[in-house]
Amino acid sequence: MNGTSWADQWDNSGGSARGGQVGSGAVVRSSGSGTTSNTAKYKEKMGQGLDKTKAVASSGFKKLKTGSAIGFRWVKDKYHKTTHK
């Protein structure tokens, strides 16, 4: 064994035991405007999905708030009836 750990062998920070090699290790492919249009389409679809998610979450929160208020009022009324007989 040469004394390097698994993490040191895969570390790309430059201060590793491999002699300070600098490299990201990631493969970047650029095909010109094709990536930009795909990215724009993806962002548009994500935006639409987030809008739908926000609407559903807002609706659900309103239902939860209303249901909780009704439930607390019911408990309050029951407590009030038992203490004021």
PDB file of N, CA, C and O in Angstrom:
ATOM      1  N   MET A   1       0.827  -1.171   0.000  1.00  0.00           N
ATOM      2  CA  MET A   1       0.000   0.000   0.000  1.00  0.00           C
ATOM      3  C   MET A   1       0.874   1.239   0.000  1.00  0.00           C
ATOM      4  O   MET A   1       1.893   1.289   0.656  1.00  0.00           O
ATOM      5  N   ASN A   2       0.446   2.269  -0.703  1.00  0.00           N
ATOM      6  CA  ASN A   2       1.276   3.449  -0.812  1.00  0.00           C
ATOM      7  C   ASN A   2       0.914   4.535   0.198  1.00  0.00           C
ATOM      8  O   ASN A   2       1.481   5.610   0.168  1.00  0.00           O
ATOM      9  N   GLY A   3      -0.061   4.322   1.097  1.00  0.00           N
ATOM     10  CA  GLY A   3      -0.369   5.263   2.157  1.00  0.00           C
ATOM     11  C   GLY A   3      -1.435   6.284   1.818  1.00  0.00           C
ATOM     12  O   GLY A   3      -1.689   7.170   2.610  1.00  0.00           O
ATOM     13  N   THR A   4      -2.038   6.197   0.642  1.00  0.00           N
ATOM     14  CA  THR A   4      -3.108   7.135   0.312  1.00  0.00           C
ATOM     15  C   THR A   4      -4.450   6.474   0.559  1.00  0.00           C
ATOM     16  O   THR A   4      -4.634   5.297   0.311  1.00  0.00           O
ATOM     17  N   SER A   5      -5.375   7.256   1.042  1.00  0.00           N
ATOM     18  CA  SER A   5      -6.702   6.718   1.306  1.00  0.00           C
ATOM     19  C   SER A   5      -7.556   6.804   0.046  1.00  0.00           C
ATOM     20  O   SER A   5      -7.185   7.443  -0.935  1.00  0.00           O
ATOM     21  N   TRP A   6      -8.728   6.208   0.117  1.00  0.00           N
ATOM     22  CA  TRP A   6      -9.650   6.245  -1.013  1.00  0.00           C
ATOM     23  C   TRP A   6     -10.052   7.684  -1.312  1.00  0.00           C
ATOM     24  O   TRP A   6     -10.123   8.099  -2.451  1.00  0.00           O
ATOM     25  N   ALA A   7     -10.301   8.471  -0.255  1.00  0.00           N
ATOM     26  CA  ALA A   7     -10.711   9.858  -0.441  1.00  0.00           C
ATOM     27  C   ALA A   7      -9.603  10.675  -1.101  1.00  0.00           C
ATOM     28  O   ALA A   7      -9.861  11.534  -1.931  1.00  0.00           O
ATOM     29  N   ASP A   8      -8.347  10.418  -0.733  1.00  0.00           N
ATOM     30  CA  ASP A   8      -7.230  11.138  -1.337  1.00  0.00           C
ATOM     31  C   ASP A   8      -7.091  10.811  -2.817  1.00  0.00           C
ATOM     32  O   ASP A   8      -6.723  11.664  -3.618  1.00  0.00           O
ATOM     33  N   GLN A   9      -7.391   9.585  -3.185  1.00  0.00           N
ATOM     34  CA  GLN A   9      -7.270   9.195  -4.580  1.00  0.00           C
ATOM     35  C   GLN A   9      -8.320   9.870  -5.448  1.00  0.00           C
ATOM     36  O   GLN A   9      -8.084  10.140  -6.623  1.00  0.00           O
ATOM     37  N   TRP A  10      -9.481  10.185  -4.886  1.00  0.00           N
ATOM     38  CA  TRP A  10     -10.563  10.770  -5.658  1.00  0.00           C
ATOM     39  C   TRP A  10     -10.735  12.270  -5.396  1.00  0.00           C
ATOM     40  O   TRP A  10     -11.655  12.888  -5.887  1.00  0.00           O
ATOM     41  N   ASP A  11      -9.850  12.852  -4.616  1.00  0.00           N
ATOM     42  CA  ASP A  11      -9.923  14.275  -4.306  1.00  0.00           C
ATOM     43  C   ASP A  11      -9.365  15.079  -5.463  1.00  0.00           C
ATOM     44  O   ASP A  11      -8.253  14.862  -5.909  1.00  0.00           O
ATOM     45  N   ASN A  12     -10.132  16.031  -5.962  1.00  0.00           N
ATOM     46  CA  ASN A  12      -9.701  16.875  -7.072  1.00  0.00           C
ATOM     47  C   ASN A  12      -9.362  18.285  -6.624  1.00  0.00           C
ATOM     48  O   ASN A  12      -9.321  19.205  -7.422  1.00  0.00           O
ATOM     49  N   SER A  13      -9.136  18.495  -5.336  1.00  0.00           N
ATOM     50  CA  SER A  13      -8.933  19.849  -4.834  1.00  0.00           C
ATOM     51  C   SER A  13      -7.552  20.400  -5.144  1.00  0.00           C
ATOM     52  O   SER A  13      -7.321  21.587  -5.021  1.00  0.00           O
ATOM     53  N   GLY A  14      -6.631  19.595  -5.514  1.00  0.00           N
ATOM     54  CA  GLY A  14      -5.306  20.084  -5.860  1.00  0.00           C
ATOM     55  C   GLY A  14      -4.277  19.804  -4.782  1.00  0.00           C
ATOM     56  O   GLY A  14      -3.092  19.786  -5.051  1.00  0.00           O
ATOM     57  N   GLY A  15      -4.676  19.610  -3.560  1.00  0.00           N
ATOM     58  CA  GLY A  15      -3.742  19.341  -2.478  1.00  0.00           C
ATOM     59  C   GLY A  15      -3.699  17.870  -2.132  1.00  0.00           C
ATOM     60  O   GLY A  15      -3.388  17.503  -1.014  1.00  0.00           O
ATOM     61  N   SER A  16      -3.971  17.026  -3.065  1.00  0.00           N
ATOM     62  CA  SER A  16      -4.044  15.596  -2.779  1.00  0.00           C
ATOM     63  C   SER A  16      -2.669  14.957  -2.837  1.00  0.00           C
ATOM     64  O   SER A  16      -1.684  15.579  -3.185  1.00  0.00           O
ATOM     65  N   ALA A  17      -2.634  13.699  -2.520  1.00  0.00           N
ATOM     66  CA  ALA A  17      -1.376  12.961  -2.498  1.00  0.00           C
ATOM     67  C   ALA A  17      -0.900  12.606  -3.903  1.00  0.00           C
ATOM     68  O   ALA A  17       0.147  12.010  -4.054  1.00  0.00           O
ATOM     69  N   ARG A  18      -1.670  12.998  -4.934  1.00  0.00           N
ATOM     70  CA  ARG A  18      -1.295  12.644  -6.294  1.00  0.00           C
ATOM     71  C   ARG A  18      -0.381  13.686  -6.927  1.00  0.00           C
ATOM     72  O   ARG A  18      -0.199  13.706  -8.125  1.00  0.00           O
ATOM     73  N   GLY A  19       0.130  14.585  -6.140  1.00  0.00           N
ATOM     74  CA  GLY A  19       1.064  15.541  -6.692  1.00  0.00           C
ATOM     75  C   GLY A  19       0.418  16.853  -7.070  1.00  0.00           C
ATOM     76  O   GLY A  19       0.986  17.635  -7.816  1.00  0.00           O
ATOM     77  N   GLY A  20      -0.758  17.130  -6.567  1.00  0.00           N
ATOM     78  CA  GLY A  20      -1.390  18.423  -6.798  1.00  0.00           C
ATOM     79  C   GLY A  20      -1.986  18.595  -8.175  1.00  0.00           C
ATOM     80  O   GLY A  20      -2.013  19.695  -8.702  1.00  0.00           O
ATOM     81  N   GLN A  21      -2.469  17.523  -8.773  1.00  0.00           N
ATOM     82  CA  GLN A  21      -3.109  17.656 -10.074  1.00  0.00           C
ATOM     83  C   GLN A  21      -4.421  18.408  -9.921  1.00  0.00           C
ATOM     84  O   GLN A  21      -5.178  18.169  -9.006  1.00  0.00           O
ATOM     85  N   VAL A  22      -4.666  19.311 -10.837  1.00  0.00           N
ATOM     86  CA  VAL A  22      -5.896  20.082 -10.779  1.00  0.00           C
ATOM     87  C   VAL A  22      -6.791  19.637 -11.915  1.00  0.00           C
ATOM     88  O   VAL A  22      -6.369  19.574 -13.063  1.00  0.00           O
ATOM     89  N   GLY A  23      -8.025  19.312 -11.578  1.00  0.00           N
ATOM     90  CA  GLY A  23      -8.988  18.901 -12.602  1.00  0.00           C
ATOM     91  C   GLY A  23     -10.334  18.700 -11.961  1.00  0.00           C
ATOM     92  O   GLY A  23     -10.429  18.315 -10.812  1.00  0.00           O
ATOM     93  N   SER A  24     -11.367  18.961 -12.698  1.00  0.00           N
ATOM     94  CA  SER A  24     -12.698  18.842 -12.115  1.00  0.00           C
ATOM     95  C   SER A  24     -13.217  17.417 -12.151  1.00  0.00           C
ATOM     96  O   SER A  24     -14.049  17.044 -11.354  1.00  0.00           O
ATOM     97  N   GLY A  25     -12.753  16.612 -13.083  1.00  0.00           N
ATOM     98  CA  GLY A  25     -13.228  15.247 -13.187  1.00  0.00           C
ATOM     99  C   GLY A  25     -14.568  15.136 -13.888  1.00  0.00           C
ATOM    100  O   GLY A  25     -15.027  14.052 -14.166  1.00  0.00           O
ATOM    101  N   ALA A  26     -15.226  16.232 -14.162  1.00  0.00           N
ATOM    102  CA  ALA A  26     -16.523  16.221 -14.823  1.00  0.00           C
ATOM    103  C   ALA A  26     -16.335  16.404 -16.318  1.00  0.00           C
ATOM    104  O   ALA A  26     -15.485  17.153 -16.757  1.00  0.00           O
ATOM    105  N   VAL A  27     -17.151  15.715 -17.070  1.00  0.00           N
ATOM    106  CA  VAL A  27     -17.100  15.824 -18.527  1.00  0.00           C
ATOM    107  C   VAL A  27     -18.184  16.806 -18.943  1.00  0.00           C
ATOM    108  O   VAL A  27     -19.350  16.625 -18.633  1.00  0.00           O
ATOM    109  N   VAL A  28     -17.788  17.851 -19.636  1.00  0.00           N
ATOM    110  CA  VAL A  28     -18.724  18.873 -20.085  1.00  0.00           C
ATOM    111  C   VAL A  28     -18.846  18.767 -21.582  1.00  0.00           C
ATOM    112  O   VAL A  28     -17.854  18.830 -22.306  1.00  0.00           O
ATOM    113  N   ARG A  29     -20.074  18.594 -22.044  1.00  0.00           N
ATOM    114  CA  ARG A  29     -20.319  18.502 -23.476  1.00  0.00           C
ATOM    115  C   ARG A  29     -21.117  19.725 -23.900  1.00  0.00           C
ATOM    116  O   ARG A  29     -22.154  20.025 -23.330  1.00  0.00           O
ATOM    117  N   SER A  30     -20.644  20.379 -24.895  1.00  0.00           N
ATOM    118  CA  SER A  30     -21.336  21.559 -25.391  1.00  0.00           C
ATOM    119  C   SER A  30     -21.609  21.365 -26.872  1.00  0.00           C
ATOM    120  O   SER A  30     -20.684  21.182 -27.653  1.00  0.00           O
ATOM    121  N   SER A  31     -22.876  21.407 -27.215  1.00  0.00           N
ATOM    122  CA  SER A  31     -23.215  21.237 -28.621  1.00  0.00           C
ATOM    123  C   SER A  31     -23.792  22.524 -29.196  1.00  0.00           C
ATOM    124  O   SER A  31     -24.654  22.492 -30.051  1.00  0.00           O
ATOM    125  N   GLY A  32     -23.383  23.638 -28.678  1.00  0.00           N
ATOM    126  CA  GLY A  32     -23.828  24.916 -29.210  1.00  0.00           C
ATOM    127  C   GLY A  32     -25.181  25.315 -28.672  1.00  0.00           C
ATOM    128  O   GLY A  32     -25.425  25.259 -27.480  1.00  0.00           O
ATOM    129  N   SER A  33     -26.077  25.732 -29.535  1.00  0.00           N
ATOM    130  CA  SER A  33     -27.378  26.246 -29.111  1.00  0.00           C
ATOM    131  C   SER A  33     -28.330  25.140 -28.673  1.00  0.00           C
ATOM    132  O   SER A  33     -29.373  25.421 -28.108  1.00  0.00           O
ATOM    133  N   GLY A  34     -28.017  23.887 -28.920  1.00  0.00           N
ATOM    134  CA  GLY A  34     -28.886  22.779 -28.521  1.00  0.00           C
ATOM    135  C   GLY A  34     -29.062  22.701 -27.019  1.00  0.00           C
ATOM    136  O   GLY A  34     -30.147  22.451 -26.523  1.00  0.00           O
ATOM    137  N   THR A  35     -28.003  22.926 -26.263  1.00  0.00           N
ATOM    138  CA  THR A  35     -28.099  22.882 -24.812  1.00  0.00           C
ATOM    139  C   THR A  35     -28.895  24.057 -24.275  1.00  0.00           C
ATOM    140  O   THR A  35     -29.630  23.914 -23.329  1.00  0.00           O
ATOM    141  N   THR A  36     -28.768  25.203 -24.875  1.00  0.00           N
ATOM    142  CA  THR A  36     -29.492  26.366 -24.408  1.00  0.00           C
ATOM    143  C   THR A  36     -30.997  26.172 -24.582  1.00  0.00           C
ATOM    144  O   THR A  36     -31.768  26.466 -23.673  1.00  0.00           O
ATOM    145  N   SER A  37     -31.426  25.660 -25.711  1.00  0.00           N
ATOM    146  CA  SER A  37     -32.855  25.465 -25.930  1.00  0.00           C
ATOM    147  C   SER A  37     -33.404  24.380 -25.009  1.00  0.00           C
ATOM    148  O   SER A  37     -34.515  24.503 -24.510  1.00  0.00           O
ATOM    149  N   ASN A  38     -32.619  23.328 -24.770  1.00  0.00           N
ATOM    150  CA  ASN A  38     -33.057  22.288 -23.846  1.00  0.00           C
ATOM    151  C   ASN A  38     -33.164  22.849 -22.436  1.00  0.00           C
ATOM    152  O   ASN A  38     -34.100  22.541 -21.709  1.00  0.00           O
ATOM    153  N   THR A  39     -32.222  23.686 -22.057  1.00  0.00           N
ATOM    154  CA  THR A  39     -32.247  24.287 -20.731  1.00  0.00           C
ATOM    155  C   THR A  39     -33.447  25.207 -20.592  1.00  0.00           C
ATOM    156  O   THR A  39     -34.135  25.200 -19.573  1.00  0.00           O
ATOM    157  N   ALA A  40     -33.724  25.984 -21.617  1.00  0.00           N
ATOM    158  CA  ALA A  40     -34.864  26.890 -21.570  1.00  0.00           C
ATOM    159  C   ALA A  40     -36.177  26.118 -21.464  1.00  0.00           C
ATOM    160  O   ALA A  40     -37.068  26.495 -20.695  1.00  0.00           O
ATOM    161  N   LYS A  41     -36.286  25.031 -22.213  1.00  0.00           N
ATOM    162  CA  LYS A  41     -37.499  24.201 -22.151  1.00  0.00           C
ATOM    163  C   LYS A  41     -37.662  23.607 -20.758  1.00  0.00           C
ATOM    164  O   LYS A  41     -38.759  23.578 -20.201  1.00  0.00           O
ATOM    165  N   TYR A  42     -36.547  23.137 -20.191  1.00  0.00           N
ATOM    166  CA  TYR A  42     -36.582  22.525 -18.870  1.00  0.00           C
ATOM    167  C   TYR A  42     -36.999  23.555 -17.817  1.00  0.00           C
ATOM    168  O   TYR A  42     -37.835  23.281 -16.972  1.00  0.00           O
ATOM    169  N   LYS A  43     -36.431  24.760 -17.896  1.00  0.00           N
ATOM    170  CA  LYS A  43     -36.777  25.806 -16.932  1.00  0.00           C
ATOM    171  C   LYS A  43     -38.248  26.187 -17.056  1.00  0.00           C
ATOM    172  O   LYS A  43     -38.919  26.428 -16.059  1.00  0.00           O
ATOM    173  N   GLU A  44     -38.757  26.245 -18.285  1.00  0.00           N
ATOM    174  CA  GLU A  44     -40.159  26.583 -18.489  1.00  0.00           C
ATOM    175  C   GLU A  44     -41.069  25.529 -17.872  1.00  0.00           C
ATOM    176  O   GLU A  44     -42.029  25.845 -17.172  1.00  0.00           O
ATOM    177  N   LYS A  45     -40.754  24.258 -18.095  1.00  0.00           N
ATOM    178  CA  LYS A  45     -41.569  23.178 -17.532  1.00  0.00           C
ATOM    179  C   LYS A  45     -41.476  23.167 -16.011  1.00  0.00           C
ATOM    180  O   LYS A  45     -42.462  22.926 -15.323  1.00  0.00           O
ATOM    181  N   MET A  46     -40.292  23.428 -15.478  1.00  0.00           N
ATOM    182  CA  MET A  46     -40.133  23.477 -14.027  1.00  0.00           C
ATOM    183  C   MET A  46     -40.948  24.626 -13.443  1.00  0.00           C
ATOM    184  O   MET A  46     -41.567  24.483 -12.397  1.00  0.00           O
ATOM    185  N   GLY A  47     -40.944  25.756 -14.127  1.00  0.00           N
ATOM    186  CA  GLY A  47     -41.724  26.899 -13.663  1.00  0.00           C
ATOM    187  C   GLY A  47     -43.205  26.593 -13.631  1.00  0.00           C
ATOM    188  O   GLY A  47     -43.912  26.949 -12.684  1.00  0.00           O
ATOM    189  N   GLN A  48     -43.693  25.910 -14.661  1.00  0.00           N
ATOM    190  CA  GLN A  48     -45.104  25.533 -14.706  1.00  0.00           C
ATOM    191  C   GLN A  48     -45.420  24.554 -13.581  1.00  0.00           C
ATOM    192  O   GLN A  48     -46.463  24.655 -12.932  1.00  0.00           O
ATOM    193  N   GLY A  49     -44.530  23.616 -13.352  1.00  0.00           N
ATOM    194  CA  GLY A  49     -44.738  22.644 -12.280  1.00  0.00           C
ATOM    195  C   GLY A  49     -44.738  23.297 -10.915  1.00  0.00           C
ATOM    196  O   GLY A  49     -45.534  22.944 -10.045  1.00  0.00           O
ATOM    197  N   LEU A  50     -43.853  24.272 -10.724  1.00  0.00           N
ATOM    198  CA  LEU A  50     -43.809  24.960  -9.437  1.00  0.00           C
ATOM    199  C   LEU A  50     -45.052  25.806  -9.215  1.00  0.00           C
ATOM    200  O   LEU A  50     -45.533  25.910  -8.088  1.00  0.00           O
ATOM    201  N   ASP A  51     -45.576  26.400 -10.272  1.00  0.00           N
ATOM    202  CA  ASP A  51     -46.815  27.169 -10.137  1.00  0.00           C
ATOM    203  C   ASP A  51     -47.963  26.268  -9.698  1.00  0.00           C
ATOM    204  O   ASP A  51     -48.751  26.632  -8.828  1.00  0.00           O
ATOM    205  N   LYS A  52     -48.044  25.086 -10.302  1.00  0.00           N
ATOM    206  CA  LYS A  52     -49.097  24.137  -9.921  1.00  0.00           C
ATOM    207  C   LYS A  52     -48.911  23.689  -8.476  1.00  0.00           C
ATOM    208  O   LYS A  52     -49.871  23.586  -7.712  1.00  0.00           O
ATOM    209  N   THR A  53     -47.669  23.436  -8.095  1.00  0.00           N
ATOM    210  CA  THR A  53     -47.375  22.994  -6.733  1.00  0.00           C
ATOM    211  C   THR A  53     -47.751  24.067  -5.721  1.00  0.00           C
ATOM    212  O   THR A  53     -48.326  23.773  -4.676  1.00  0.00           O
ATOM    213  N   LYS A  54     -47.431  25.327  -6.031  1.00  0.00           N
ATOM    214  CA  LYS A  54     -47.786  26.430  -5.142  1.00  0.00           C
ATOM    215  C   LYS A  54     -49.290  26.543  -4.988  1.00  0.00           C
ATOM    216  O   LYS A  54     -49.798  26.771  -3.881  1.00  0.00           O
ATOM    217  N   ALA A  55     -50.029  26.369  -6.068  1.00  0.00           N
ATOM    218  CA  ALA A  55     -51.485  26.468  -6.009  1.00  0.00           C
ATOM    219  C   ALA A  55     -52.070  25.354  -5.152  1.00  0.00           C
ATOM    220  O   ALA A  55     -52.959  25.598  -4.327  1.00  0.00           O
ATOM    221  N   VAL A  56     -51.573  24.145  -5.319  1.00  0.00           N
ATOM    222  CA  VAL A  56     -52.075  23.008  -4.534  1.00  0.00           C
ATOM    223  C   VAL A  56     -51.721  23.184  -3.061  1.00  0.00           C
ATOM    224  O   VAL A  56     -52.538  22.932  -2.171  1.00  0.00           O
ATOM    225  N   ALA A  57     -50.500  23.626  -2.785  1.00  0.00           N
ATOM    226  CA  ALA A  57     -50.080  23.824  -1.401  1.00  0.00           C
ATOM    227  C   ALA A  57     -50.906  24.918  -0.736  1.00  0.00           C
ATOM    228  O   ALA A  57     -51.305  24.791   0.428  1.00  0.00           O
ATOM    229  N   SER A  58     -51.171  25.989  -1.462  1.00  0.00           N
ATOM    230  CA  SER A  58     -51.976  27.080  -0.916  1.00  0.00           C
ATOM    231  C   SER A  58     -53.389  26.606  -0.610  1.00  0.00           C
ATOM    232  O   SER A  58     -53.946  26.908   0.453  1.00  0.00           O
ATOM    233  N   SER A  59     -53.971  25.858  -1.518  1.00  0.00           N
ATOM    234  CA  SER A  59     -55.311  25.326  -1.313  1.00  0.00           C
ATOM    235  C   SER A  59     -55.343  24.387  -0.105  1.00  0.00           C
ATOM    236  O   SER A  59     -56.252  24.461   0.730  1.00  0.00           O
ATOM    237  N   GLY A  60     -54.350  23.530  -0.018  1.00  0.00           N
ATOM    238  CA  GLY A  60     -54.276  22.599   1.106  1.00  0.00           C
ATOM    239  C   GLY A  60     -54.110  23.313   2.430  1.00  0.00           C
ATOM    240  O   GLY A  60     -54.708  22.939   3.441  1.00  0.00           O
ATOM    241  N   PHE A  61     -53.294  24.376   2.440  1.00  0.00           N
ATOM    242  CA  PHE A  61     -53.093  25.130   3.668  1.00  0.00           C
ATOM    243  C   PHE A  61     -54.379  25.818   4.110  1.00  0.00           C
ATOM    244  O   PHE A  61     -54.696  25.851   5.299  1.00  0.00           O
ATOM    245  N   LYS A  62     -55.128  26.359   3.154  1.00  0.00           N
ATOM    246  CA  LYS A  62     -56.399  27.010   3.487  1.00  0.00           C
ATOM    247  C   LYS A  62     -57.375  26.006   4.096  1.00  0.00           C
ATOM    248  O   LYS A  62     -58.067  26.301   5.076  1.00  0.00           O
ATOM    249  N   LYS A  63     -57.430  24.798   3.525  1.00  0.00           N
ATOM    250  CA  LYS A  63     -58.313  23.760   4.063  1.00  0.00           C
ATOM    251  C   LYS A  63     -57.882  23.360   5.463  1.00  0.00           C
ATOM    252  O   LYS A  63     -58.717  23.174   6.357  1.00  0.00           O
ATOM    253  N   LEU A  64     -56.578  23.225   5.671  1.00  0.00           N
ATOM    254  CA  LEU A  64     -56.054  22.860   6.985  1.00  0.00           C
ATOM    255  C   LEU A  64     -56.372  23.940   8.008  1.00  0.00           C
ATOM    256  O   LEU A  64     -56.799  23.646   9.130  1.00  0.00           O
ATOM    257  N   LYS A  65     -56.194  25.190   7.629  1.00  0.00           N
ATOM    258  CA  LYS A  65     -56.461  26.310   8.526  1.00  0.00           C
ATOM    259  C   LYS A  65     -57.930  26.355   8.912  1.00  0.00           C
ATOM    260  O   LYS A  65     -58.278  26.519  10.084  1.00  0.00           O
ATOM    261  N   THR A  66     -58.810  26.200   7.935  1.00  0.00           N
ATOM    262  CA  THR A  66     -60.250  26.224   8.194  1.00  0.00           C
ATOM    263  C   THR A  66     -60.659  25.051   9.084  1.00  0.00           C
ATOM    264  O   THR A  66     -61.404  25.224  10.056  1.00  0.00           O
ATOM    265  N   GLY A  67     -60.171  23.875   8.766  1.00  0.00           N
ATOM    266  CA  GLY A  67     -60.502  22.697   9.562  1.00  0.00           C
ATOM    267  C   GLY A  67     -60.004  22.803  10.993  1.00  0.00           C
ATOM    268  O   GLY A  67     -60.696  22.417  11.935  1.00  0.00           O
ATOM    269  N   SER A  68     -58.814  23.345  11.157  1.00  0.00           N
ATOM    270  CA  SER A  68     -58.265  23.523  12.503  1.00  0.00           C
ATOM    271  C   SER A  68     -59.086  24.518  13.300  1.00  0.00           C
ATOM    272  O   SER A  68     -59.360  24.305  14.491  1.00  0.00           O
ATOM    273  N   ALA A  69     -59.476  25.613  12.665  1.00  0.00           N
ATOM    274  CA  ALA A  69     -60.280  26.623  13.356  1.00  0.00           C
ATOM    275  C   ALA A  69     -61.615  26.032  13.800  1.00  0.00           C
ATOM    276  O   ALA A  69     -62.063  26.270  14.936  1.00  0.00           O
ATOM    277  N   ILE A  70     -62.245  25.262  12.940  1.00  0.00           N
ATOM    278  CA  ILE A  70     -63.517  24.620  13.294  1.00  0.00           C
ATOM    279  C   ILE A  70     -63.310  23.635  14.436  1.00  0.00           C
ATOM    280  O   ILE A  70     -64.101  23.583  15.385  1.00  0.00           O
ATOM    281  N   GLY A  71     -62.235  22.865  14.372  1.00  0.00           N
ATOM    282  CA  GLY A  71     -61.954  21.897  15.428  1.00  0.00           C
ATOM    283  C   GLY A  71     -61.685  22.559  16.765  1.00  0.00           C
ATOM    284  O   GLY A  71     -62.185  22.118  17.812  1.00  0.00           O
ATOM    285  N   PHE A  72     -60.910  23.619  16.782  1.00  0.00           N
ATOM    286  CA  PHE A  72     -60.628  24.321  18.037  1.00  0.00           C
ATOM    287  C   PHE A  72     -61.888  24.969  18.609  1.00  0.00           C
ATOM    288  O   PHE A  72     -62.104  24.965  19.821  1.00  0.00           O
ATOM    289  N   ARG A  73     -62.713  25.518  17.742  1.00  0.00           N
ATOM    290  CA  ARG A  73     -63.965  26.121  18.204  1.00  0.00           C
ATOM    291  C   ARG A  73     -64.864  25.061  18.826  1.00  0.00           C
ATOM    292  O   ARG A  73     -65.508  25.293  19.854  1.00  0.00           O
ATOM    293  N   TRP A  74     -64.909  23.849  18.239  1.00  0.00           N
ATOM    294  CA  TRP A  74     -65.728  22.761  18.768  1.00  0.00           C
ATOM    295  C   TRP A  74     -65.231  22.359  20.155  1.00  0.00           C
ATOM    296  O   TRP A  74     -66.018  22.197  21.088  1.00  0.00           O
ATOM    297  N   VAL A  75     -63.900  22.231  20.294  1.00  0.00           N
ATOM    298  CA  VAL A  75     -63.329  21.870  21.600  1.00  0.00           C
ATOM    299  C   VAL A  75     -63.619  22.966  22.617  1.00  0.00           C
ATOM    300  O   VAL A  75     -63.989  22.692  23.766  1.00  0.00           O
ATOM    301  N   LYS A  76     -63.491  24.220  22.218  1.00  0.00           N
ATOM    302  CA  LYS A  76     -63.762  25.353  23.113  1.00  0.00           C
ATOM    303  C   LYS A  76     -65.216  25.341  23.570  1.00  0.00           C
ATOM    304  O   LYS A  76     -65.505  25.552  24.753  1.00  0.00           O
ATOM    305  N   ASP A  77     -66.129  25.094  22.635  1.00  0.00           N
ATOM    306  CA  ASP A  77     -67.547  25.038  22.988  1.00  0.00           C
ATOM    307  C   ASP A  77     -67.839  23.882  23.941  1.00  0.00           C
ATOM    308  O   ASP A  77     -68.601  24.039  24.904  1.00  0.00           O
ATOM    309  N   LYS A  78     -67.249  22.725  23.707  1.00  0.00           N
ATOM    310  CA  LYS A  78     -67.452  21.569  24.592  1.00  0.00           C
ATOM    311  C   LYS A  78     -66.927  21.873  25.991  1.00  0.00           C
ATOM    312  O   LYS A  78     -67.554  21.550  26.989  1.00  0.00           O
ATOM    313  N   TYR A  79     -65.758  22.498  26.065  1.00  0.00           N
ATOM    314  CA  TYR A  79     -65.179  22.841  27.366  1.00  0.00           C
ATOM    315  C   TYR A  79     -66.053  23.869  28.073  1.00  0.00           C
ATOM    316  O   TYR A  79     -66.297  23.773  29.265  1.00  0.00           O
ATOM    317  N   HIS A  80     -66.546  24.826  27.319  1.00  0.00           N
ATOM    318  CA  HIS A  80     -67.385  25.883  27.896  1.00  0.00           C
ATOM    319  C   HIS A  80     -68.684  25.295  28.464  1.00  0.00           C
ATOM    320  O   HIS A  80     -69.150  25.689  29.536  1.00  0.00           O
ATOM    321  N   LYS A  81     -69.285  24.340  27.744  1.00  0.00           N
ATOM    322  CA  LYS A  81     -70.530  23.720  28.198  1.00  0.00           C
ATOM    323  C   LYS A  81     -70.311  22.928  29.478  1.00  0.00           C
ATOM    324  O   LYS A  81     -71.166  22.928  30.370  1.00  0.00           O
ATOM    325  N   THR A  82     -69.183  22.221  29.601  1.00  0.00           N
ATOM    326  CA  THR A  82     -68.953  21.392  30.795  1.00  0.00           C
ATOM    327  C   THR A  82     -68.590  22.215  32.018  1.00  0.00           C
ATOM    328  O   THR A  82     -68.861  21.811  33.132  1.00  0.00           O
ATOM    329  N   THR A  83     -67.999  23.374  31.850  1.00  0.00           N
ATOM    330  CA  THR A  83     -67.595  24.169  33.000  1.00  0.00           C
ATOM    331  C   THR A  83     -68.688  25.123  33.461  1.00  0.00           C
ATOM    332  O   THR A  83     -68.638  25.613  34.582  1.00  0.00           O
ATOM    333  N   HIS A  84     -69.679  25.410  32.643  1.00  0.00           N
ATOM    334  CA  HIS A  84     -70.732  26.366  33.005  1.00  0.00           C
ATOM    335  C   HIS A  84     -72.092  25.696  33.102  1.00  0.00           C
ATOM    336  O   HIS A  84     -73.086  26.193  32.599  1.00  0.00           O
ATOM    337  N   LYS A  85     -72.190  24.580  33.773  1.00  0.00           N
ATOM    338  CA  LYS A  85     -73.481  23.903  33.952  1.00  0.00           C
ATOM    339  C   LYS A  85     -74.207  24.438  35.150  1.00  0.00           C
ATOM    340  O   LYS A  85     -73.755  24.835  36.121  1.00  0.00           O
TER     341      LYS A  85
END
